[in-house]
Coordinates of C-alpha atoms in Angstrom, one line a residue:
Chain A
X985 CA 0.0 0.0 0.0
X986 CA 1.3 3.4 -0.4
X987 CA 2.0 5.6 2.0
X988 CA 2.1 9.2 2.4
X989 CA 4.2 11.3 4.8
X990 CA 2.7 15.1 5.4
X991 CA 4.4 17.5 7.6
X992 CA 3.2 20.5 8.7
X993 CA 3.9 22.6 11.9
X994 CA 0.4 23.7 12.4
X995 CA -1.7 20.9 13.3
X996 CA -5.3 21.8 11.9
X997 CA -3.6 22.1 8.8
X998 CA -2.9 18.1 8.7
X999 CA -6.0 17.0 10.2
X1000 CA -7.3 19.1 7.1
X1001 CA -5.6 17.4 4.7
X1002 CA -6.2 13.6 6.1
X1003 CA -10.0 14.7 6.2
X1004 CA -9.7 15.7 2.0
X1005 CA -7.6 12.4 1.3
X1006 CA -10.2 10.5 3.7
X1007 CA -11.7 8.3 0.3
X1008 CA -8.2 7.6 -1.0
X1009 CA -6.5 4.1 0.2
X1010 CA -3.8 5.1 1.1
X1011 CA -1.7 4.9 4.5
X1012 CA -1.0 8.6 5.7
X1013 CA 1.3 9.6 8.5
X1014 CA 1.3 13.0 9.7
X1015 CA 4.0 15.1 11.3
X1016 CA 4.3 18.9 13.2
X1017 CA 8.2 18.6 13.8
X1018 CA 10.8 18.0 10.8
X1019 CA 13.2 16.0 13.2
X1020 CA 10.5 13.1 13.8
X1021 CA 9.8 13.0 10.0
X1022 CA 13.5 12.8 9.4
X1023 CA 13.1 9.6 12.0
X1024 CA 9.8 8.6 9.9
X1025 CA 12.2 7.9 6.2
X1026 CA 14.5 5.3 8.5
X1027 CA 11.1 3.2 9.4
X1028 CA 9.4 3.2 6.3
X1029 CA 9.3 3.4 2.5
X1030 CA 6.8 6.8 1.2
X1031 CA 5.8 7.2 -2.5
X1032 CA 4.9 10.7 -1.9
X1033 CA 6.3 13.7 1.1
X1034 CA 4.2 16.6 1.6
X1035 CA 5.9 19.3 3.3
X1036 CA 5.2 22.6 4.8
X1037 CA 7.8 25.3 3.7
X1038 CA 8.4 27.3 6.5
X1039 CA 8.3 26.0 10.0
X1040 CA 10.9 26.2 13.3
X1041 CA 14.3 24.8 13.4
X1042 CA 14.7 23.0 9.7
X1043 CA 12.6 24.2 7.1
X1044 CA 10.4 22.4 4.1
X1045 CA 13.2 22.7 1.6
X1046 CA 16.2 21.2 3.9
X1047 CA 13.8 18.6 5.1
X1048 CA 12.9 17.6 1.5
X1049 CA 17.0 17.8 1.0
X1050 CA 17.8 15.4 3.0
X1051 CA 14.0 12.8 2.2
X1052 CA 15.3 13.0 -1.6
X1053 CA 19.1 11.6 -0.5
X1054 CA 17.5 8.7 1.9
X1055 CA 14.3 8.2 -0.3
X1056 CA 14.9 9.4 -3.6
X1057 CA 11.9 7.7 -5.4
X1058 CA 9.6 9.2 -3.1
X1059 CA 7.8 12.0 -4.7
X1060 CA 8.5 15.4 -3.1
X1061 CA 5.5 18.1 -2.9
X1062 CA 5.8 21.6 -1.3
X1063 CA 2.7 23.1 0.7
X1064 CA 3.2 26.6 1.4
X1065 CA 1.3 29.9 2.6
X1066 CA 4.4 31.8 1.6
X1067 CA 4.2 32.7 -2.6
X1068 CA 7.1 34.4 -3.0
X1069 CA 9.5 33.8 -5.7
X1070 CA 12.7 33.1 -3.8
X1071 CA 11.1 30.3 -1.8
X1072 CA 9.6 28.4 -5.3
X1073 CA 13.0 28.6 -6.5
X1074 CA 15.2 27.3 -3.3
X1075 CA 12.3 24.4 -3.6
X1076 CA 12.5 23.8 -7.5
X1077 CA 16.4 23.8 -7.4
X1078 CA 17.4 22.9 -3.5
X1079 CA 14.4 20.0 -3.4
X1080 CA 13.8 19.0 -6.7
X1081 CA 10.1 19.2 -6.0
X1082 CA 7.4 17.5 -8.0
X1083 CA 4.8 20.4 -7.2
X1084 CA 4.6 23.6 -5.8
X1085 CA 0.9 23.8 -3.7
X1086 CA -0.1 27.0 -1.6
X1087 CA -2.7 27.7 1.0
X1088 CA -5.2 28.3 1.0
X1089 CA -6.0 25.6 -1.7
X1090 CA -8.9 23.7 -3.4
X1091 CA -9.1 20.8 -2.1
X1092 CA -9.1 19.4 -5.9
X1093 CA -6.0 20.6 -6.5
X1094 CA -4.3 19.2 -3.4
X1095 CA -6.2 15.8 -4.7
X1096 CA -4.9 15.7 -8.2
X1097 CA -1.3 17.0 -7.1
X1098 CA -1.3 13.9 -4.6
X1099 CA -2.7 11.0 -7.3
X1100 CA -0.4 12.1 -10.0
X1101 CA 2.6 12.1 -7.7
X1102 CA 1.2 8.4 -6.7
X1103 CA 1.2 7.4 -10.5
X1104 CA 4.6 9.1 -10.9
X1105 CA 6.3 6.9 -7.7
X1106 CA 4.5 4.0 -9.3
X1107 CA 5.9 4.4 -12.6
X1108 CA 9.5 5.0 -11.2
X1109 CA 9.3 2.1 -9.1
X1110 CA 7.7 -0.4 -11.9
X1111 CA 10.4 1.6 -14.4
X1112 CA 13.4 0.5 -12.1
X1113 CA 11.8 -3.4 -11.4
X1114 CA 11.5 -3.0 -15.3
X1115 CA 14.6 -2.7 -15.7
X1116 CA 16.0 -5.0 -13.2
X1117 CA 14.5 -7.7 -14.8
X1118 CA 16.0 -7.4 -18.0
X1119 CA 19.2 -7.1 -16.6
X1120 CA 18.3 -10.3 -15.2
X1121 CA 16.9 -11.8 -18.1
X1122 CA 20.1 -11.0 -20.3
X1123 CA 22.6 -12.3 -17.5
X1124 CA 20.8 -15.6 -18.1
X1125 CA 20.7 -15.5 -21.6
X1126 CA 24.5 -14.5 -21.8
X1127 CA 25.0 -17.9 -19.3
X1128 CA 23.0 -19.8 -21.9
X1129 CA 24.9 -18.5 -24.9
X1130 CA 28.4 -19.1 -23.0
X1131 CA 27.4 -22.8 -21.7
X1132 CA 26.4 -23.3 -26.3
X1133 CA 29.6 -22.1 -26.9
X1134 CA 31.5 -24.7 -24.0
X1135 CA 29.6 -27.2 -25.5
X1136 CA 30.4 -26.5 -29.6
X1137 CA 34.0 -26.1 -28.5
X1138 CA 33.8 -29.8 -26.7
X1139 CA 31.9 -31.5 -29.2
X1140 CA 31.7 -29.5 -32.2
X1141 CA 28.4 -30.0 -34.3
X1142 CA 26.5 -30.6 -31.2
X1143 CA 24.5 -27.4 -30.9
X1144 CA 23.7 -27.9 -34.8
X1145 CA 21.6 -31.4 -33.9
X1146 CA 18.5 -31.8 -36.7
X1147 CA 15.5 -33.6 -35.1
X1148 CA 12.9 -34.9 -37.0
X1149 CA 9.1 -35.3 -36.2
X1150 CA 9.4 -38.0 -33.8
X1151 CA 12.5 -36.7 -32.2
X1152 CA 14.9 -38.8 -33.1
X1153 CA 18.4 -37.9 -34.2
X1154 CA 18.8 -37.5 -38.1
X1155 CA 22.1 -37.9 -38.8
X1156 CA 23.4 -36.2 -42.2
X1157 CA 25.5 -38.7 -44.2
X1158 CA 26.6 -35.9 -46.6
X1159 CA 28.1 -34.0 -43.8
Chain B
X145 CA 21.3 90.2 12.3
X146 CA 22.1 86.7 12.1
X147 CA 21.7 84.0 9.8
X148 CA 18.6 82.6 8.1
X149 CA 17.4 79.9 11.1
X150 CA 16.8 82.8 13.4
X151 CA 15.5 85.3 11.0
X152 CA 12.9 82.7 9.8
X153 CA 12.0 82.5 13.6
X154 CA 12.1 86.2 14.1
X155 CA 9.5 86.2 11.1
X156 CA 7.6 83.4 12.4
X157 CA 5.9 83.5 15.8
X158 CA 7.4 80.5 17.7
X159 CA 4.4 78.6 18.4
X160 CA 3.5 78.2 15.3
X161 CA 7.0 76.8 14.4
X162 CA 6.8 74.5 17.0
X163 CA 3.4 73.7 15.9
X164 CA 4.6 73.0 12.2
X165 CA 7.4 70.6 13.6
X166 CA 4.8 69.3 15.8
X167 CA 3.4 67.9 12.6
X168 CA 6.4 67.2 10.8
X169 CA 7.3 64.9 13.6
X170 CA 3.8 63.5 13.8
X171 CA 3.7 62.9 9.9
X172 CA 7.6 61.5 10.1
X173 CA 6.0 58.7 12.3
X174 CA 3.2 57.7 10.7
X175 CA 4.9 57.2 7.8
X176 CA 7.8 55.3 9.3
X177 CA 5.1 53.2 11.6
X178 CA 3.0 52.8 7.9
X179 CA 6.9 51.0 6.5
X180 CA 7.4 48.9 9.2
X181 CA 3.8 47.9 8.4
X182 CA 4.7 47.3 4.7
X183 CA 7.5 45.4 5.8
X184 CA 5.6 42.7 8.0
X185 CA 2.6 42.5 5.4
X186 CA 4.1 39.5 4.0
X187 CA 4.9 37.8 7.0
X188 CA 1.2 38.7 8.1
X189 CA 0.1 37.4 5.0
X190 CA 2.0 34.2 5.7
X191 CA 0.1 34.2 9.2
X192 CA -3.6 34.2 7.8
X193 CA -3.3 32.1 4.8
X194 CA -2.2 29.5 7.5
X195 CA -5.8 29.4 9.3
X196 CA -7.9 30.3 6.3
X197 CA -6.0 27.4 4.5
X198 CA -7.5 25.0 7.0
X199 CA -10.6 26.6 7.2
X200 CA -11.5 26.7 3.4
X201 CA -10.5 22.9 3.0
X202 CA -12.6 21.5 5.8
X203 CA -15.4 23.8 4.7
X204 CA -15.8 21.5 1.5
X205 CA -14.9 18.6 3.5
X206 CA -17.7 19.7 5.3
X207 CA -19.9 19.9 1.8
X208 CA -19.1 16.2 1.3
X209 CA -20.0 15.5 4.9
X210 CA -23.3 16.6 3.9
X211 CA -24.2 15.0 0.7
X212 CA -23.3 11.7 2.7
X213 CA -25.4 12.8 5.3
X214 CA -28.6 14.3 3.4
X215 CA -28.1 10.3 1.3
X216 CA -29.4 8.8 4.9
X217 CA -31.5 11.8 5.6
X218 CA -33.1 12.0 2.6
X219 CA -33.7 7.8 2.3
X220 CA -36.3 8.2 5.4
X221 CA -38.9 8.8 3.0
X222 CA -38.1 6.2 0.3
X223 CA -36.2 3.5 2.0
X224 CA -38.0 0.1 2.0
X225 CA -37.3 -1.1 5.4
X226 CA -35.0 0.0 8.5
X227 CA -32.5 -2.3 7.6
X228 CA -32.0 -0.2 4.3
X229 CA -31.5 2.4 6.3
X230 CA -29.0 1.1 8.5
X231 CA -27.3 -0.1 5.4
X232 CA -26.6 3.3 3.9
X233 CA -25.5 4.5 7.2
X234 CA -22.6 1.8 7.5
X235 CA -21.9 3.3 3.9
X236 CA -21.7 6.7 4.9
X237 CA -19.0 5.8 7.7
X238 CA -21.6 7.5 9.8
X239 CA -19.8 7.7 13.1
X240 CA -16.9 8.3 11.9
X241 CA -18.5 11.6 10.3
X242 CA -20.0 12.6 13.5
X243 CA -17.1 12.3 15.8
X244 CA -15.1 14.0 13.1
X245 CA -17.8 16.8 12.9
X246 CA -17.0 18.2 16.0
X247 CA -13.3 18.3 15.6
X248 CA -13.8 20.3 11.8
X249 CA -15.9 22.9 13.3
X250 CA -13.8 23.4 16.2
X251 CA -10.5 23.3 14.4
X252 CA -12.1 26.1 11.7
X253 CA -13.6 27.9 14.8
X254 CA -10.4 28.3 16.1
X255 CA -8.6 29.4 12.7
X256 CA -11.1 32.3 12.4
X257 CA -10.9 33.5 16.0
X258 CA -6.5 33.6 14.9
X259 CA -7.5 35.4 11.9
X260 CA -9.8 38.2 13.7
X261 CA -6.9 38.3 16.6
X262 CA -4.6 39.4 13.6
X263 CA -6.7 41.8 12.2
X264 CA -7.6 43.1 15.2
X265 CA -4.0 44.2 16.2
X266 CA -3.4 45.5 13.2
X267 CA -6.2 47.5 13.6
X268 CA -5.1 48.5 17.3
X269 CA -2.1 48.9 16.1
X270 CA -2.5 51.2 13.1
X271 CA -4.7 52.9 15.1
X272 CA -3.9 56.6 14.2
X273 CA -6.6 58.5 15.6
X274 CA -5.3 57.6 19.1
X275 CA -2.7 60.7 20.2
X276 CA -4.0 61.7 23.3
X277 CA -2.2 60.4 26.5
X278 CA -4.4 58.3 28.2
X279 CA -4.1 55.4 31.0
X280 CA -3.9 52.2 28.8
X281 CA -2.3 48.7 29.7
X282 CA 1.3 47.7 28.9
X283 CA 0.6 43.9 28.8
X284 CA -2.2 44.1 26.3
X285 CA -0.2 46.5 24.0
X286 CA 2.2 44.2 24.4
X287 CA 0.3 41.0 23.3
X288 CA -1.1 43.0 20.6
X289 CA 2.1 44.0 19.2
X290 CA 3.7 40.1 19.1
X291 CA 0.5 39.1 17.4
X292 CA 1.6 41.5 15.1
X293 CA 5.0 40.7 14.7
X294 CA 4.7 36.5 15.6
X295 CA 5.6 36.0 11.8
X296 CA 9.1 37.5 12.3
X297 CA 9.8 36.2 15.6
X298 CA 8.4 32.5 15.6
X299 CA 10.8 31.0 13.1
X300 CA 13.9 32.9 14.8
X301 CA 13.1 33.0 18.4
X302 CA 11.4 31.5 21.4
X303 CA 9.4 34.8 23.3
X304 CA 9.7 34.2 26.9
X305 CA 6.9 37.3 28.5
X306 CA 8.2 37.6 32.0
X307 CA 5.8 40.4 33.3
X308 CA 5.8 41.9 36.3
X309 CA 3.2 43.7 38.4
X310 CA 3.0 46.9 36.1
X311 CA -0.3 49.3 36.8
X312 CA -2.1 51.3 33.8
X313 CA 0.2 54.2 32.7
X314 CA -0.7 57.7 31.3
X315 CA 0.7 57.1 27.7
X316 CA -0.3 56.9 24.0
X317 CA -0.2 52.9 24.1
X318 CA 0.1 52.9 19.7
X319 CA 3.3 54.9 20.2
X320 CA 4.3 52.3 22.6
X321 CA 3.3 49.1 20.6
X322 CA 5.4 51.0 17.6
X323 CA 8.5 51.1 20.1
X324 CA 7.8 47.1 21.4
X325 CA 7.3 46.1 17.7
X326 CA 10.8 48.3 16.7
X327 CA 12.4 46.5 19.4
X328 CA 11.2 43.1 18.9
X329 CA 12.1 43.0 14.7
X330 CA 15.8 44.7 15.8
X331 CA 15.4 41.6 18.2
X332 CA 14.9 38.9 15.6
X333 CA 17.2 40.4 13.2
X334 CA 20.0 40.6 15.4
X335 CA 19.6 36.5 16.0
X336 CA 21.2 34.9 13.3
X337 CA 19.8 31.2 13.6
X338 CA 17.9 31.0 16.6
X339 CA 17.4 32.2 20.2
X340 CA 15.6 33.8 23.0
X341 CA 13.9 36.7 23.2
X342 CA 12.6 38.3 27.1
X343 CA 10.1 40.6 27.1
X344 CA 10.1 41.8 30.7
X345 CA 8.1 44.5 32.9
X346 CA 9.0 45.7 36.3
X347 CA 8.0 48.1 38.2
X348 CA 10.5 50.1 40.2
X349 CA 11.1 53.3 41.9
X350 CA 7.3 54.8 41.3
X351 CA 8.2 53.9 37.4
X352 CA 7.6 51.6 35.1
X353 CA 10.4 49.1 33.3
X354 CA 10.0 47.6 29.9
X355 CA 12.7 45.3 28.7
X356 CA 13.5 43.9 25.6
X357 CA 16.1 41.4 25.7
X358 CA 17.4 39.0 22.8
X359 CA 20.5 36.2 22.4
X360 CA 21.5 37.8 19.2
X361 CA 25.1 39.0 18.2
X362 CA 24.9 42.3 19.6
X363 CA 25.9 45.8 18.6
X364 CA 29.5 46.9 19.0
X365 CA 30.8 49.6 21.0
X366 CA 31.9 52.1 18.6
X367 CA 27.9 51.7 17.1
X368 CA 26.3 51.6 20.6
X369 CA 26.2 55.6 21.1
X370 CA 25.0 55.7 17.3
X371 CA 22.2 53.5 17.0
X372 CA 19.2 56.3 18.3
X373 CA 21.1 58.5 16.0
X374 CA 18.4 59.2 12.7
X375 CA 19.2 56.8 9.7
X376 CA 21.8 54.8 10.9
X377 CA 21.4 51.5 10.5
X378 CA 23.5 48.5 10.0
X379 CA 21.1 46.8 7.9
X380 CA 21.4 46.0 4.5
X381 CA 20.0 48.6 2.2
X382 CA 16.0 48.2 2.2
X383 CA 15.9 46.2 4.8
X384 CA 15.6 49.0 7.4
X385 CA 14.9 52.7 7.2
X386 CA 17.6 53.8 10.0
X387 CA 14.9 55.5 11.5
X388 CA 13.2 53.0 14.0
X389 CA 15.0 53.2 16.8
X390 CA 15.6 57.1 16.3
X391 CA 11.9 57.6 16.4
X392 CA 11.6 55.1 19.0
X393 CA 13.8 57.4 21.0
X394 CA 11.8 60.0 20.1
X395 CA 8.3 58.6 21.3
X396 CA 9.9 57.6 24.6
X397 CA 11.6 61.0 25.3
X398 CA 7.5 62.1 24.7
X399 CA 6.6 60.1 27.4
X400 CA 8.7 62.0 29.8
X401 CA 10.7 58.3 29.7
X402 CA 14.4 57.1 29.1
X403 CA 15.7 54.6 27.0
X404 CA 18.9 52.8 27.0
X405 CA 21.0 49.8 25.2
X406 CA 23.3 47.5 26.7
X407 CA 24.6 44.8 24.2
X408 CA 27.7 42.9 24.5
X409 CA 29.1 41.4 20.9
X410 CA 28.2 37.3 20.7
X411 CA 25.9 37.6 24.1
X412 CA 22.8 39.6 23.2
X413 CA 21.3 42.8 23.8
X414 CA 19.1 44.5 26.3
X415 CA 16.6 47.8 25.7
X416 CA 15.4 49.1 28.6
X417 CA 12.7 51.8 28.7
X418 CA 11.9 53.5 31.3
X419 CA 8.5 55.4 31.6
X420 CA 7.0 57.2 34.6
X421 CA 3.1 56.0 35.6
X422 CA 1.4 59.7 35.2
X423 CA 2.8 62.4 32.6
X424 CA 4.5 65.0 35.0
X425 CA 2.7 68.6 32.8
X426 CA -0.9 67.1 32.9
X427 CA -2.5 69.5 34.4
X428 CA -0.4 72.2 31.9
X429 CA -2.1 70.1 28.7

């Protein structure tokens, strides 16, 4: 199941957002103090971080810093009441963020952000699983083609064997 | 004959020199309190889209609440049997929706009431109509004044209010607030990460003690004697008119009061104003 960390310094402001991501299934944990997210990346794997941009002690941009270097598939979203320019640009090229949300919001737009940032962590995840398996897939092949090779070396002619319709062996007299 | 600032006063009548620097002075601060308003709109700004965020979004959770809701309300009349009923009501996640009722409409209750404390201050604290010396509490001017300035402080400093047992004073409580408020921003711009800043009150001697105390780097000695002096300031250009703590000095030198800095380098610094409890020429006004 996915799961979705939010962090925000003012409480009301999570309870909010859990109440307008109520229908979705996913799992949602929800944090007021950067340090105990921080904690939150060691015990488990998110597929999407919403955080807060400016709260006491670290703020939503070094938090988000330091989620991309310990989770870097999960997908990072910024929630902020602060629109200035300087803060989207610490965020866009500090945090790499997927989305840049501010409050107030529609609830719709909070909604969409969220699913398309699930579809996102999906796709990078399938994409990398994807991927492993061809690597695995041509390992095996390449032991297949190197144990062929063994054998043609040993006993040449033998990977070249003609069956006929019953199976057995037809041996070519003009070879 | 002299030079030209005595002739103009020779040509003048005195009072009504006084009377034009009067307003001069009177203008000079309303548009240097009117900056330092410009200056915290954004933080303010940050401060109310906060509550109204929360409040908006669990006003059309609240709309959903409601279609589920009005679906079992509205099924009295054409449901078959009780059971149908009951049905749509496990559907509805009914008591999860009441229980969570309560909490929306108290969390959004409280996000307006921070919203009208806001705007009230800035009200109170704008107020310009208010020149007259008048008995007014130091405590509420200064709550008023931090929920003013909480935007600049909060992220930089904890505020520790240590107040003493101060009685009403005869004073024009928006000058004050203007002072606190100059004091408190100096305060959270002198701390570089974070730190502590005392607000304290004290009554001694027949007076009244206000200090403003912060963990920040300090001022140095050769600026110390300077720093009531008009538009000096070690800010970076923009970032403060030089005139705060000049006019500051200003207001307090109104109130028949005193005001002094001690500040050592990579400790802190401590304002201390001190301001007697009744103006000394009432009966003259």
């Amino acid at each position: 199941m996915i799961r979705i960390l939010l962090l925000d310094d003012e409480p009301n402001i999570l309870t909010a957002l859990k109440r307008l991501l109520r229908e979705e299934d996913w799992l949602i944990d929800t944090f007021t103090r950067a340090e105990e997210a921080l904690d939150a990346l060691q015990a488990h794997r998110y597929g999407v971080i919403v955080s807060d941009y400016q709260m006491p002690g670290m703020d939503g941009v070094t938090y988000l810093q330091f989620a991309r270097q310990r989770q870097p598939d999960a997908i990072r979203l910024i929630l902020s009441a602060h629109g200035d320019r300087q803060s989207m640009i610490n965020a866009i090229n500090r945090a790499e963020i997927y989305r840049f949300l501010s409050k107030p919001w529609e609830d719709y737009e909070i909604q969409a952000a969220i699913r398309s940032a699930v579809d996102l962590y999906r796709v990078k995840v399938e994409n990398r699983e994807l991927l492993a398996e061809i690597h695995r897939q041509k390992d095996l092949l390449r032991l297949r083609e190197e144990e062929l090779m063994r054998l043609e070396t040993e006993n040449p002619g033998i990977t070249r064997v003609a069956r006929d319709a019953d199976g057995s062996i037809i041996i070519d007299e003009s070879a | 004959m002299t030079d030209t600032p005595s002739q103009v006063s020779s040509e003048l009548p005195s009072r009504e020199l006084s009377e034009r620097l009067e307003q001069a002075n009177r203008q000079l601060l309303q548009s240097e309190k009117m900056a330092a308003i410009g200056q915290l709109a954004a933080g303010v700004a940050h401060e109310i889209n906060n509550p109204v965020g929360y409040v908006y979004s669990n006003l059309q959770s609240l709309g959903t609440y409601l279609t589920d809701l009005f679906r079992l309300t509205d099924a009295v009349d054409t449901a078959q049997s009780l059971e149908d009923l009951r049905q749509i009501r496990k559907s509805i996640d009914y008591d999860f929706l009441r229980g969570d009722l309560e909490d929306l409409l108290a969390e959004s209750r409280e996000g307006i009431e921070r919203v009208k404390t806001i705007i009230a201050a800035m009200k109170d604290f704008s107020h310009t109509e208010e020149e007259e010396f008048r008995m007014a509490d130091l405590h509420r001017g200064i709550e008023t004044t931090l929920n003013v300035v909480n935007n600049e402080l909060k992220y930089k400093a904890e505020v520790v209010k240590d107040f003493g047992n101060v009685p009403e004073i005869e004073c024009i409580i928006s000058q004050l607030n203007q002072v606190i408020m100059n004091l408190l921003v100096n305060a959270a711009h002198a701390i570089e990460s974070t730190g502590t800043i005392t607000i304290r009150t004290r009554t001694a001697e027949g007076q009244v003690l206000i200090e403003v105390e912060d963990t920040g780097k300090g001022i140095e000695a050769a600026n110390l004697n300077r720093i009531f002096d008009p538009f000096f300031t070690t800010k970076p250009v923009g970032k403060g008119t030089g005139l705060g703590l000049s006019l500051s000095f200003n207001i307090v030198e109104k109130h028949h009061g005193e005001i002094t800095a001690t500040s050592t380098p990579g400790k802190g610094t401590c304002f201390r104003i001190r301001l007697p409890v009744q103006q000394p020429d009432i009966g003259i006004r």
